[in-house]
Short mmCIF file of C-alpha atoms in Angstrom, two decimals:
data_model
loop_
_atom_site.label_atom_id
_atom_site.label_comp_id
_atom_site.label_asym_id
_atom_site.label_seq_id
_atom_site.Cartn_x
_atom_site.Cartn_y
_atom_site.Cartn_z
CA MET A 26 12.71 31.43 -15.93
CA GLU A 27 14.90 29.56 -13.51
CA THR A 28 16.03 25.96 -13.74
CA LEU A 29 15.63 24.29 -10.37
CA SER A 30 16.76 20.81 -11.40
CA GLU A 31 17.31 18.69 -14.44
CA ASN A 32 17.70 14.89 -14.13
CA THR A 33 18.32 12.50 -16.94
CA ALA A 34 15.42 10.08 -16.98
CA PHE A 35 14.58 7.37 -19.58
CA GLY A 36 17.00 8.84 -22.08
CA GLY A 37 15.39 12.27 -21.75
CA VAL A 38 15.41 15.09 -19.21
CA GLN A 39 13.03 15.64 -16.27
CA GLY A 40 13.31 19.35 -15.48
CA VAL A 41 11.79 21.50 -12.87
CA TYR A 42 11.49 25.24 -13.55
CA ARG A 43 10.36 28.34 -11.67
CA HIS A 44 9.02 31.52 -13.26
CA ARG A 45 7.14 34.69 -12.52
CA SER A 46 3.48 34.09 -13.31
CA GLU A 47 1.45 37.06 -14.54
CA ALA A 48 -1.83 35.11 -14.36
CA CYS A 49 -1.27 34.17 -10.64
CA ASP A 50 0.89 37.13 -9.70
CA CYS A 51 3.39 34.94 -7.96
CA ASP A 52 6.21 32.56 -8.63
CA MET A 53 5.11 29.29 -10.04
CA THR A 54 7.00 25.99 -10.41
CA PHE A 55 6.35 23.23 -12.96
CA GLY A 56 7.89 19.95 -14.08
CA LEU A 57 8.57 19.09 -17.68
CA PHE A 58 9.83 15.81 -19.11
CA LEU A 59 11.34 15.97 -22.55
CA PRO A 60 12.14 12.68 -24.30
CA GLN A 61 15.33 12.16 -26.20
CA GLU A 62 13.49 13.07 -29.49
CA ALA A 63 13.16 16.66 -28.23
CA GLN A 64 16.86 17.20 -29.02
CA ASP A 65 16.00 16.89 -32.73
CA GLY A 66 12.90 19.03 -32.90
CA PRO A 67 9.43 19.70 -31.40
CA VAL A 68 7.60 16.75 -29.86
CA PRO A 69 3.94 16.26 -28.89
CA VAL A 70 3.02 17.09 -25.33
CA LEU A 71 0.79 15.54 -22.75
CA TRP A 72 -0.40 17.77 -19.82
CA TYR A 73 -0.86 16.10 -16.42
CA LEU A 74 -2.96 18.05 -13.89
CA SER A 75 -2.72 16.91 -10.26
CA GLY A 76 -5.17 16.68 -7.49
CA LEU A 77 -5.85 18.28 -4.15
CA THR A 78 -2.79 18.87 -1.89
CA CYS A 79 -0.34 18.05 -4.76
CA THR A 80 2.37 20.19 -6.12
CA HIS A 81 4.16 19.88 -9.49
CA GLU A 82 6.22 17.06 -7.86
CA ASN A 83 3.79 14.23 -6.86
CA ALA A 84 3.04 12.90 -10.22
CA MET A 85 6.50 13.67 -11.51
CA THR A 86 7.93 11.17 -8.93
CA LYS A 87 5.06 8.78 -8.31
CA ALA A 88 2.89 8.33 -11.37
CA GLY A 89 5.51 6.44 -13.45
CA ALA A 90 4.69 8.32 -16.66
CA GLN A 91 8.14 9.24 -17.96
CA GLY A 92 9.12 5.73 -19.12
CA TRP A 93 5.90 5.44 -21.25
CA ALA A 94 6.25 9.02 -22.55
CA ALA A 95 9.89 8.22 -23.52
CA GLU A 96 8.70 5.12 -25.37
CA GLN A 97 6.16 7.29 -27.27
CA GLY A 98 8.48 10.22 -27.83
CA ILE A 99 6.16 12.69 -26.16
CA ALA A 100 6.73 15.42 -23.52
CA LEU A 101 4.95 15.68 -20.11
CA VAL A 102 4.08 18.85 -18.24
CA PHE A 103 3.32 18.80 -14.54
CA PRO A 104 1.89 22.19 -13.33
CA ASP A 105 1.31 23.04 -9.77
CA THR A 106 -2.19 23.02 -8.46
CA SER A 107 -2.49 26.57 -7.23
CA PRO A 108 -0.66 29.81 -6.63
CA ARG A 109 1.64 29.70 -3.59
CA GLY A 110 3.60 31.97 -1.36
CA GLU A 111 3.34 34.24 1.65
CA GLY A 112 1.18 36.85 0.00
CA VAL A 113 -1.26 34.29 -1.33
CA ALA A 114 -4.58 33.54 0.44
CA ASP A 115 -4.97 30.21 2.05
CA ASP A 116 -7.42 28.11 4.12
CA PRO A 117 -6.77 25.64 6.90
CA ALA A 118 -8.75 23.01 4.96
CA TYR A 119 -6.82 20.79 2.68
CA ASP A 120 -9.37 21.29 -0.11
CA LEU A 121 -9.46 25.03 -0.38
CA GLY A 122 -6.80 27.62 -1.13
CA GLN A 123 -3.16 26.58 -1.74
CA GLY A 124 -2.90 23.14 -3.26
CA ALA A 125 -6.59 23.35 -4.26
CA GLY A 126 -6.93 25.91 -7.15
CA PHE A 127 -9.55 23.78 -8.93
CA TYR A 128 -8.46 25.13 -12.32
CA VAL A 129 -10.70 28.24 -12.27
CA ASN A 130 -10.13 31.98 -12.30
CA ALA A 131 -11.40 33.15 -8.90
CA THR A 132 -13.63 36.23 -8.91
CA GLN A 133 -14.26 36.37 -5.19
CA ALA A 134 -12.17 37.73 -2.17
CA PRO A 135 -9.75 36.79 -0.90
CA TRP A 136 -8.92 34.48 -3.78
CA ALA A 137 -9.44 36.75 -6.84
CA PRO A 138 -5.99 38.31 -7.21
CA HIS A 139 -3.89 35.12 -7.23
CA PHE A 140 -6.17 32.08 -7.90
CA ARG A 141 -6.29 32.22 -11.74
CA MET A 142 -5.28 28.64 -12.50
CA TRP A 143 -7.50 28.46 -15.59
CA ASP A 144 -5.59 31.25 -17.31
CA TYR A 145 -2.27 29.86 -16.04
CA VAL A 146 -2.82 26.34 -17.44
CA ALA A 147 -4.83 27.30 -20.54
CA GLU A 148 -2.87 30.33 -21.65
CA GLU A 149 0.32 31.37 -19.79
CA LEU A 150 2.15 28.05 -19.24
CA PRO A 151 1.50 26.89 -22.76
CA ARG A 152 3.04 30.06 -24.18
CA LEU A 153 5.99 29.80 -21.83
CA ILE A 154 6.68 26.22 -22.74
CA ASP A 155 6.16 26.77 -26.39
CA ALA A 156 8.68 29.66 -26.26
CA ASN A 157 11.34 27.86 -24.33
CA PHE A 158 11.23 24.16 -25.19
CA ALA A 159 11.01 21.88 -28.17
CA ILE A 160 7.22 21.37 -27.92
CA ASP A 161 4.81 21.09 -30.88
CA PRO A 162 1.76 23.18 -29.95
CA GLU A 163 -0.26 21.57 -32.61
CA ARG A 164 0.03 18.18 -30.90
CA GLN A 165 -1.27 18.58 -27.39
CA ALA A 166 -3.24 16.18 -25.18
CA ILE A 167 -4.30 16.38 -21.45
CA THR A 168 -4.93 14.12 -18.52
CA GLY A 169 -5.19 14.46 -14.73
CA HIS A 170 -6.05 12.89 -11.44
CA SER A 171 -8.99 13.73 -9.19
CA MET A 172 -9.15 17.55 -9.14
CA GLY A 173 -6.74 17.41 -11.99
CA GLY A 174 -9.05 15.05 -13.90
CA HIS A 175 -11.76 17.75 -13.43
CA GLY A 176 -9.31 20.27 -14.85
CA ALA A 177 -8.25 18.12 -17.80
CA LEU A 178 -11.88 17.43 -18.81
CA THR A 179 -13.18 20.99 -18.38
CA LEU A 180 -10.15 22.53 -20.18
CA ALA A 181 -10.42 19.97 -23.06
CA MET A 182 -14.11 20.70 -23.61
CA ALA A 183 -13.76 24.42 -23.22
CA LEU A 184 -10.98 24.78 -25.71
CA PRO A 185 -12.05 22.91 -28.78
CA GLY A 186 -9.16 22.23 -31.16
CA ARG A 187 -6.53 22.58 -28.48
CA PHE A 188 -6.29 19.01 -27.27
CA ARG A 189 -6.45 15.91 -29.55
CA SER A 190 -7.43 13.61 -26.69
CA VAL A 191 -8.38 13.87 -23.01
CA SER A 192 -8.23 11.30 -20.23
CA ALA A 193 -8.66 11.26 -16.47
CA PHE A 194 -7.91 9.10 -13.49
CA ALA A 195 -10.76 9.27 -10.93
CA PRO A 196 -11.82 12.76 -11.87
CA ILE A 197 -14.01 14.91 -9.75
CA ALA A 198 -16.70 14.42 -12.33
CA HIS A 199 -19.56 16.61 -11.14
CA PRO A 200 -18.25 19.32 -8.80
CA ALA A 201 -21.47 21.30 -8.94
CA GLY A 202 -23.21 18.35 -7.35
CA SER A 203 -20.56 17.34 -4.82
CA ASP A 204 -19.00 18.49 -1.61
CA TRP A 205 -15.75 18.36 -3.69
CA GLY A 206 -16.82 21.24 -5.80
CA ARG A 207 -19.72 23.23 -4.29
CA LYS A 208 -17.60 24.56 -1.48
CA GLN A 209 -14.73 25.50 -3.75
CA LEU A 210 -16.78 26.90 -6.66
CA THR A 211 -18.77 29.04 -4.18
CA ALA A 212 -15.63 30.32 -2.57
CA TYR A 213 -13.86 31.06 -5.94
CA LEU A 214 -16.69 31.97 -8.19
CA GLY A 215 -19.58 32.97 -5.90
CA ALA A 216 -22.89 31.42 -5.03
CA ASP A 217 -24.46 32.07 -8.47
CA GLU A 218 -24.24 28.62 -10.07
CA THR A 219 -24.50 29.90 -13.57
CA ALA A 220 -20.91 30.93 -13.25
CA TRP A 221 -19.98 27.25 -12.51
CA ALA A 222 -21.30 25.86 -15.74
CA GLY A 223 -17.86 25.88 -17.50
CA HIS A 224 -16.31 24.01 -14.62
CA ASP A 225 -18.29 20.85 -14.32
CA ALA A 226 -17.24 17.93 -16.63
CA SER A 227 -20.61 16.14 -16.42
CA LEU A 228 -22.64 19.28 -17.33
CA MET A 229 -20.22 20.18 -20.11
CA MET A 230 -20.31 16.66 -21.47
CA ARG A 231 -24.06 16.83 -21.60
CA GLU A 232 -24.03 20.24 -23.34
CA THR A 233 -21.05 20.11 -25.73
CA GLY A 234 -18.87 17.01 -25.44
CA PHE A 235 -15.24 16.70 -26.76
CA ASP A 236 -14.18 16.54 -30.35
CA GLY A 237 -11.80 13.65 -29.91
CA PRO A 238 -11.47 10.37 -27.94
CA VAL A 239 -11.99 10.27 -24.07
CA LEU A 240 -10.59 7.74 -21.61
CA ILE A 241 -11.77 7.65 -17.97
CA ASP A 242 -10.39 5.18 -15.40
CA GLN A 243 -12.08 4.99 -11.93
CA GLY A 244 -11.09 2.73 -9.05
CA GLY A 245 -13.98 0.54 -7.85
CA SER A 246 -12.76 0.69 -4.24
CA ASP A 247 -11.96 4.42 -4.41
CA GLN A 248 -12.56 5.87 -0.83
CA PHE A 249 -13.87 9.08 -2.47
CA LEU A 250 -16.39 7.55 -4.89
CA ASP A 251 -19.31 9.54 -3.28
CA LEU A 252 -17.49 12.78 -3.79
CA LEU A 253 -16.21 12.01 -7.37
CA LYS A 254 -19.68 11.13 -8.88
CA PRO A 255 -18.39 8.99 -11.78
CA GLU A 256 -21.95 7.80 -12.42
CA THR A 257 -22.92 11.31 -13.53
CA LEU A 258 -20.11 11.52 -16.10
CA ALA A 259 -20.74 8.02 -17.38
CA GLU A 260 -24.34 8.85 -17.91
CA ALA A 261 -23.40 12.05 -19.74
CA LEU A 262 -20.84 10.29 -21.90
CA ALA A 263 -23.35 7.79 -23.07
CA ALA A 264 -26.15 10.30 -23.48
CA ARG A 265 -23.87 12.50 -25.68
CA ARG A 266 -22.78 9.54 -27.77
CA GLN A 267 -19.19 10.67 -26.93
CA GLU A 268 -16.31 8.67 -28.38
CA ALA A 269 -15.14 7.38 -24.99
CA THR A 270 -14.02 4.53 -22.88
CA PHE A 271 -15.07 4.53 -19.26
CA ARG A 272 -13.55 1.84 -17.09
CA MET A 273 -14.44 0.87 -13.50
CA GLN A 274 -11.33 -0.83 -12.29
CA LYS A 275 -12.23 -3.42 -9.59
CA GLY A 276 -10.31 -3.15 -6.33
CA TYR A 277 -8.34 0.05 -7.03
CA ASP A 278 -8.39 2.95 -4.71
CA HIS A 279 -7.67 6.71 -5.21
CA SER A 280 -3.90 6.52 -4.71
CA TYR A 281 -0.96 6.82 -7.04
CA PHE A 282 -0.73 3.04 -6.98
CA PHE A 283 -4.01 3.21 -9.02
CA VAL A 284 -2.75 6.01 -11.29
CA SER A 285 0.59 4.30 -12.02
CA SER A 286 -1.20 1.01 -12.68
CA PHE A 287 -3.04 2.47 -15.66
CA MET A 288 -0.47 5.06 -16.71
CA GLU A 289 0.77 2.92 -19.64
CA ASP A 290 -2.78 2.65 -21.03
CA HIS A 291 -3.25 6.44 -20.74
CA VAL A 292 0.02 7.39 -22.37
CA THR A 293 -0.45 4.98 -25.19
CA PHE A 294 -4.05 6.24 -25.69
CA HIS A 295 -2.84 9.76 -26.07
CA ALA A 296 0.13 8.83 -28.25
CA SER A 297 -2.27 7.33 -30.69
CA ALA A 298 -4.11 10.62 -31.09
CA LEU A 299 -0.94 12.74 -30.91
CA TRP A 300 0.93 10.83 -33.61
CA ALA A 301 -2.14 10.35 -35.89
CA MET B 11 2.09 -8.17 12.60
CA GLU B 12 -0.13 -5.21 11.75
CA THR B 13 -1.31 -4.18 8.39
CA LEU B 14 -0.87 -0.43 7.93
CA SER B 15 -2.14 -0.18 4.34
CA GLU B 16 -2.95 -2.37 1.29
CA ASN B 17 -3.42 -0.83 -2.09
CA THR B 18 -4.30 -2.71 -5.30
CA ALA B 19 -1.59 -2.05 -7.75
CA PHE B 20 -0.92 -3.58 -11.26
CA GLY B 21 -3.38 -6.35 -10.49
CA GLY B 22 -1.62 -7.28 -7.26
CA VAL B 23 -1.39 -5.73 -3.73
CA GLN B 24 1.08 -3.26 -2.40
CA GLY B 25 0.95 -3.72 1.34
CA VAL B 26 2.78 -2.02 4.26
CA TYR B 27 3.16 -3.96 7.47
CA ARG B 28 4.57 -3.24 10.92
CA HIS B 29 5.94 -5.86 13.31
CA ARG B 30 7.96 -6.20 16.47
CA SER B 31 11.56 -6.96 15.45
CA GLU B 32 13.61 -9.12 17.81
CA ALA B 33 16.80 -8.38 15.87
CA CYS B 34 16.35 -4.65 16.13
CA ASP B 35 14.40 -4.62 19.38
CA CYS B 36 11.87 -2.11 18.06
CA ASP B 37 8.90 -1.92 15.80
CA MET B 38 9.86 -2.21 12.06
CA THR B 39 7.88 -1.37 8.99
CA PHE B 40 8.24 -2.87 5.54
CA GLY B 41 6.50 -2.80 2.14
CA LEU B 42 5.60 -5.94 0.26
CA PHE B 43 4.19 -6.08 -3.26
CA LEU B 44 2.48 -9.33 -4.16
CA PRO B 45 1.53 -9.95 -7.87
CA GLN B 46 -1.84 -11.42 -8.81
CA GLU B 47 -0.19 -14.89 -9.04
CA ALA B 48 0.37 -14.96 -5.27
CA GLN B 49 -3.33 -15.67 -4.88
CA ASP B 50 -2.73 -19.06 -6.34
CA GLY B 51 0.57 -20.04 -4.61
CA PRO B 52 4.00 -19.03 -3.69
CA VAL B 53 5.84 -16.70 -6.05
CA PRO B 54 9.50 -15.71 -6.46
CA VAL B 55 10.69 -12.64 -4.44
CA LEU B 56 13.04 -9.75 -5.27
CA TRP B 57 14.43 -7.80 -2.29
CA TYR B 58 15.03 -4.15 -2.70
CA LEU B 59 17.23 -2.41 -0.19
CA SER B 60 17.14 1.34 0.00
CA GLY B 61 19.76 4.04 0.48
CA LEU B 62 20.70 6.64 3.06
CA THR B 63 17.76 8.65 4.52
CA CYS B 64 15.19 6.32 2.92
CA THR B 65 12.45 4.38 4.70
CA HIS B 66 10.51 1.40 3.32
CA GLU B 67 8.45 3.93 1.40
CA ASN B 68 10.76 5.75 -0.99
CA ALA B 69 11.33 2.89 -3.52
CA MET B 70 7.78 1.60 -3.03
CA THR B 71 6.44 4.98 -4.39
CA LYS B 72 9.25 6.19 -6.70
CA ALA B 73 11.21 3.30 -8.20
CA GLY B 74 8.45 2.16 -10.55
CA ALA B 75 9.16 -1.53 -9.79
CA GLN B 76 5.64 -2.93 -9.19
CA GLY B 77 4.56 -2.88 -12.86
CA TRP B 78 7.55 -4.86 -13.99
CA ALA B 79 7.27 -7.25 -11.08
CA ALA B 80 3.57 -7.84 -11.96
CA GLU B 81 4.58 -8.54 -15.52
CA GLN B 82 7.08 -11.13 -14.32
CA GLY B 83 4.86 -12.59 -11.56
CA ILE B 84 7.31 -11.90 -8.75
CA ALA B 85 6.97 -10.24 -5.34
CA LEU B 86 8.95 -7.29 -4.03
CA VAL B 87 10.09 -6.58 -0.47
CA PHE B 88 11.04 -3.06 0.69
CA PRO B 89 12.61 -3.13 4.13
CA ASP B 90 13.33 -0.02 6.13
CA THR B 91 17.04 1.13 6.37
CA SER B 92 17.49 1.11 10.09
CA PRO B 93 15.82 0.62 13.45
CA ARG B 94 13.70 3.63 14.47
CA GLY B 95 11.91 5.11 17.42
CA GLU B 96 12.44 7.20 20.49
CA GLY B 97 14.59 4.61 22.32
CA VAL B 98 16.85 4.11 19.36
CA ALA B 99 20.12 5.97 19.13
CA ASP B 100 20.55 8.55 16.33
CA ASP B 101 23.07 11.17 15.05
CA PRO B 102 22.45 14.60 13.63
CA ALA B 103 24.25 13.56 10.34
CA TYR B 104 22.02 12.23 7.57
CA ASP B 105 24.55 9.32 7.03
CA LEU B 106 24.73 7.84 10.48
CA GLY B 107 22.05 6.41 12.81
CA GLN B 108 18.38 6.29 11.95
CA GLY B 109 18.00 5.96 8.18
CA ALA B 110 21.65 4.81 7.80
CA GLY B 111 21.89 1.24 9.22
CA PHE B 112 24.34 0.19 6.49
CA TYR B 113 23.09 -3.42 6.74
CA VAL B 114 25.44 -4.42 9.54
CA ASN B 115 25.10 -5.74 13.16
CA ALA B 116 26.55 -2.94 15.26
CA THR B 117 28.93 -4.06 18.06
CA GLN B 118 29.66 -0.58 19.36
CA ALA B 119 27.86 1.71 21.72
CA PRO B 120 25.47 3.48 21.39
CA TRP B 121 24.40 1.49 18.34
CA ALA B 122 24.74 -2.11 19.40
CA PRO B 123 21.38 -2.85 21.00
CA HIS B 124 19.25 -1.89 18.00
CA PHE B 125 21.28 -1.51 14.86
CA ARG B 126 21.22 -5.15 13.68
CA MET B 127 20.03 -4.60 10.17
CA TRP B 128 22.13 -7.60 8.88
CA ASP B 129 20.30 -10.04 11.09
CA TYR B 130 16.99 -8.26 10.38
CA VAL B 131 17.34 -8.48 6.59
CA ALA B 132 19.19 -11.80 6.30
CA GLU B 133 17.20 -13.70 8.96
CA GLU B 134 14.22 -12.20 10.71
CA LEU B 135 12.30 -10.52 7.86
CA PRO B 136 12.79 -13.52 5.42
CA ARG B 137 11.26 -15.86 8.10
CA LEU B 138 8.42 -13.48 8.82
CA ILE B 139 7.55 -13.08 5.13
CA ASP B 140 7.88 -16.83 4.42
CA ALA B 141 5.52 -17.49 7.38
CA ASN B 142 2.84 -14.97 6.42
CA PHE B 143 2.82 -14.52 2.65
CA ALA B 144 2.81 -16.71 -0.50
CA ILE B 145 6.56 -16.41 -1.05
CA ASP B 146 8.79 -19.16 -2.44
CA PRO B 147 11.97 -19.09 -0.31
CA GLU B 148 13.78 -21.19 -2.91
CA ARG B 149 13.45 -18.41 -5.42
CA GLN B 150 14.96 -15.16 -4.06
CA ALA B 151 16.97 -12.38 -5.66
CA ILE B 152 18.13 -9.01 -4.32
CA THR B 153 18.89 -5.48 -5.48
CA GLY B 154 19.33 -2.03 -3.95
CA HIS B 155 20.31 1.55 -4.42
CA SER B 156 23.41 3.28 -3.06
CA MET B 157 23.73 2.10 0.58
CA GLY B 158 21.11 -0.56 -0.37
CA GLY B 159 23.25 -1.63 -3.28
CA HIS B 160 25.98 -2.20 -0.80
CA GLY B 161 23.65 -4.24 1.31
CA ALA B 162 22.44 -6.20 -1.58
CA LEU B 163 25.90 -7.10 -2.90
CA THR B 164 27.32 -7.99 0.56
CA LEU B 165 24.36 -10.13 1.56
CA ALA B 166 24.36 -11.93 -1.69
CA MET B 167 28.00 -12.79 -1.43
CA ALA B 168 27.88 -13.66 2.24
CA LEU B 169 24.98 -16.09 1.91
CA PRO B 170 25.79 -18.40 -0.98
CA GLY B 171 22.71 -20.25 -2.29
CA ARG B 172 20.26 -17.79 -0.79
CA PHE B 173 19.93 -15.45 -3.89
CA ARG B 174 19.88 -16.55 -7.40
CA SER B 175 20.92 -13.18 -8.75
CA VAL B 176 22.11 -9.80 -7.41
CA SER B 177 22.00 -6.31 -8.92
CA ALA B 178 22.62 -2.82 -7.75
CA PHE B 179 21.94 0.77 -8.69
CA ALA B 180 24.92 3.01 -7.93
CA PRO B 181 26.09 0.95 -4.94
CA ILE B 182 28.36 2.11 -2.28
CA ALA B 183 30.91 -0.24 -3.77
CA HIS B 184 34.00 0.12 -1.49
CA PRO B 185 32.86 1.48 1.95
CA ALA B 186 36.13 0.47 3.55
CA GLY B 187 37.80 2.96 1.20
CA SER B 188 35.33 5.77 1.17
CA ASP B 189 33.84 8.54 3.49
CA TRP B 190 30.61 6.66 2.81
CA GLY B 191 31.60 3.69 4.83
CA ARG B 192 34.69 4.35 6.97
CA LYS B 193 32.79 6.66 9.22
CA GLN B 194 29.81 4.21 9.61
CA LEU B 195 31.78 1.00 9.82
CA THR B 196 34.00 2.57 12.53
CA ALA B 197 30.92 3.79 14.40
CA TYR B 198 29.02 0.50 14.16
CA LEU B 199 31.84 -2.07 14.05
CA GLY B 200 34.77 -0.35 15.63
CA ALA B 201 38.16 0.87 14.31
CA ASP B 202 39.58 -2.60 13.75
CA GLU B 203 39.13 -2.95 9.97
CA THR B 204 39.32 -6.79 10.08
CA ALA B 205 35.72 -6.63 11.26
CA TRP B 206 34.71 -4.74 8.15
CA ALA B 207 35.78 -7.39 5.63
CA GLY B 208 32.30 -8.90 5.28
CA HIS B 209 30.81 -5.49 4.54
CA ASP B 210 32.68 -4.32 1.47
CA ALA B 211 31.40 -5.45 -1.89
CA SER B 212 34.70 -4.85 -3.70
CA LEU B 213 36.74 -6.75 -1.08
CA MET B 214 34.25 -9.62 -1.06
CA MET B 215 34.18 -9.71 -4.79
CA ARG B 216 37.95 -10.14 -4.88
CA GLU B 217 37.90 -12.80 -2.28
CA THR B 218 34.81 -14.87 -3.02
CA GLY B 219 32.51 -13.49 -5.77
CA PHE B 220 28.89 -14.52 -6.27
CA ASP B 221 27.56 -17.85 -7.44
CA GLY B 222 25.19 -16.37 -10.06
CA PRO B 223 24.72 -13.43 -12.39
CA VAL B 224 25.48 -9.80 -11.33
CA LEU B 225 24.14 -6.62 -12.77
CA ILE B 226 25.40 -3.10 -11.80
CA ASP B 227 24.18 0.21 -13.13
CA GLN B 228 26.04 3.43 -12.32
CA GLY B 229 25.04 6.88 -13.48
CA GLY B 230 27.92 8.64 -15.21
CA SER B 231 26.89 12.03 -13.84
CA ASP B 232 26.23 10.75 -10.33
CA GLN B 233 27.05 13.58 -7.90
CA PHE B 234 28.41 10.98 -5.44
CA LEU B 235 30.77 9.08 -7.75
CA ASP B 236 33.78 9.88 -5.62
CA LEU B 237 32.10 8.33 -2.60
CA LEU B 238 30.66 5.34 -4.45
CA LYS B 239 33.91 4.00 -5.96
CA PRO B 240 32.49 2.01 -8.82
CA GLU B 241 35.89 1.64 -10.34
CA THR B 242 37.04 -0.59 -7.42
CA LEU B 243 34.06 -2.86 -7.89
CA ALA B 244 34.45 -2.96 -11.64
CA GLU B 245 38.10 -3.92 -11.32
CA ALA B 246 37.17 -6.62 -8.76
CA LEU B 247 34.44 -8.07 -11.00
CA ALA B 248 36.77 -8.36 -13.91
CA ALA B 249 39.67 -9.72 -11.81
CA ARG B 250 37.38 -12.42 -10.32
CA ARG B 251 35.98 -13.35 -13.85
CA GLN B 252 32.55 -12.89 -12.25
CA GLU B 253 29.53 -13.46 -14.41
CA ALA B 254 28.48 -9.90 -14.48
CA THR B 255 27.35 -6.79 -16.40
CA PHE B 256 28.59 -3.40 -15.24
CA ARG B 257 27.07 -0.38 -17.07
CA MET B 258 28.09 3.19 -16.75
CA GLN B 259 25.05 5.12 -17.89
CA LYS B 260 25.91 8.37 -19.44
CA GLY B 261 24.26 11.48 -18.01
CA TYR B 262 22.34 9.83 -15.21
CA ASP B 263 22.71 11.02 -11.58
CA HIS B 264 22.02 9.32 -8.27
CA SER B 265 18.24 10.01 -8.09
CA TYR B 266 15.20 7.78 -8.41
CA PHE B 267 14.93 9.12 -11.96
CA PHE B 268 18.06 7.07 -12.66
CA VAL B 269 16.74 4.02 -10.66
CA SER B 270 13.29 4.00 -12.34
CA SER B 271 14.94 4.47 -15.76
CA PHE B 272 16.62 1.13 -15.49
CA MET B 273 14.24 -0.77 -13.27
CA GLU B 274 12.66 -2.70 -16.13
CA ASP B 275 16.15 -4.09 -16.94
CA HIS B 276 16.83 -5.09 -13.36
CA VAL B 277 13.47 -6.87 -12.82
CA THR B 278 13.79 -8.62 -16.04
CA PHE B 279 17.36 -9.68 -15.17
CA HIS B 280 16.20 -11.10 -11.90
CA ALA B 281 13.13 -12.75 -13.36
CA SER B 282 15.39 -14.71 -15.86
CA ALA B 283 17.24 -16.16 -12.86
CA LEU B 284 14.19 -16.58 -10.67
CA TRP B 285 12.20 -18.49 -13.27
CA ALA B 286 15.05 -20.54 -14.63
#
């Protein structure tokens, strides 16, 4: 593992690291914020999964999360959104291929060999971080924005016991019923929709739910509301009697101005679960 | 004036606007954050001047200032750092020409016709904002980073009564004695150093000082310490008996991770003066 940069931030350290990923069979880069408390021992960790077109860097520089994480004494992980590099398949569209891994293990050509973001985020990167940094693997939580909100919700429900809490900013809430989803799930997993069931937050919420608290924020003026399908998730949350808060935030759009506006609430929400 | 974007943020609006600048004889773009309170009447305003290579956008997306400004009910202005466009002179170096206006009115070719950032920030943009937005011109404060810290300090001292408080993050504190300054002041103002006197924060602090409180934060691990010359400004502040706080922040570098780490302190500092 190679250190690309380390900057002191809010009394802690914002690092960027590169490593050879077995899951994705390419070099992968991630950001990790460690609060000051990590100098004295393992700290809880909040995963932040990013959206379409993002790298590890967007949320790390624009979401305003480090200050709140420092206040709560928790670490933040910012993974990339897909495998990358010359040997990795890509597509001219912004919403397929590099920058658009959708947090699944692709089974279809040409994506299958590298696009294994599920294994990367669920297995490989947690092991790597646990082995190299002062992180407490028993205290993990997860959040994300847009495609990353989809990733956070589906991972949290598929891995019971792993995450104490889950939240999302404007998640792609029902990819199996949206043009943000059907195209990508078909490309990565094939046209047989039974293979998609573990990758749709609304369907999973109806079937299994999450064994902890859930927080969803959605901008009421989000330009992608028709693609995100928050109503499907809201219905599923209520039908499941899931412990959850779903907030439609009047006037907010899909940007990081929206994400940063509610970041304090999300970090505080997770800290309550992580320090309980 | 043209609205390029408006995003709801922290209960207010982060806007980006473009207008024809007479001072710079080109189109100029700026960011303006208005807190919710601006819907009910004029609010105080904090100017944020950016550093080398930045546009209006860097601090607007990475400094984490809007949340604190919203909490204090004050507006934020994010001007660009130079004139721009095809007809505007430039230089291959990152620290001269476009992105490096140094907040002076150039008198030398080829810079003279467009590079009038002093007049733009001191006169034209304040008038434009006052005429178009709910800003209280009697309650203004100013801050900035690096080259923008230089701009903030020199403007504040040159315009007594304009700003109630001034602060800076890692300012270029003594450009007349630094390679970040001598090159640019020579290019824009000519080799006669008497023309530089109004554009060096340390020299101005020794001569006149500022009629209000001053806050300076400097990273102790800043990679540009030799160019910034904080020791010259610290000496001048003390020699002048200036009401000031100068902080050397151990471990911090020159990045926006440093700026955002102390943004709460700066906004709170200015709010005290603005609401007094």
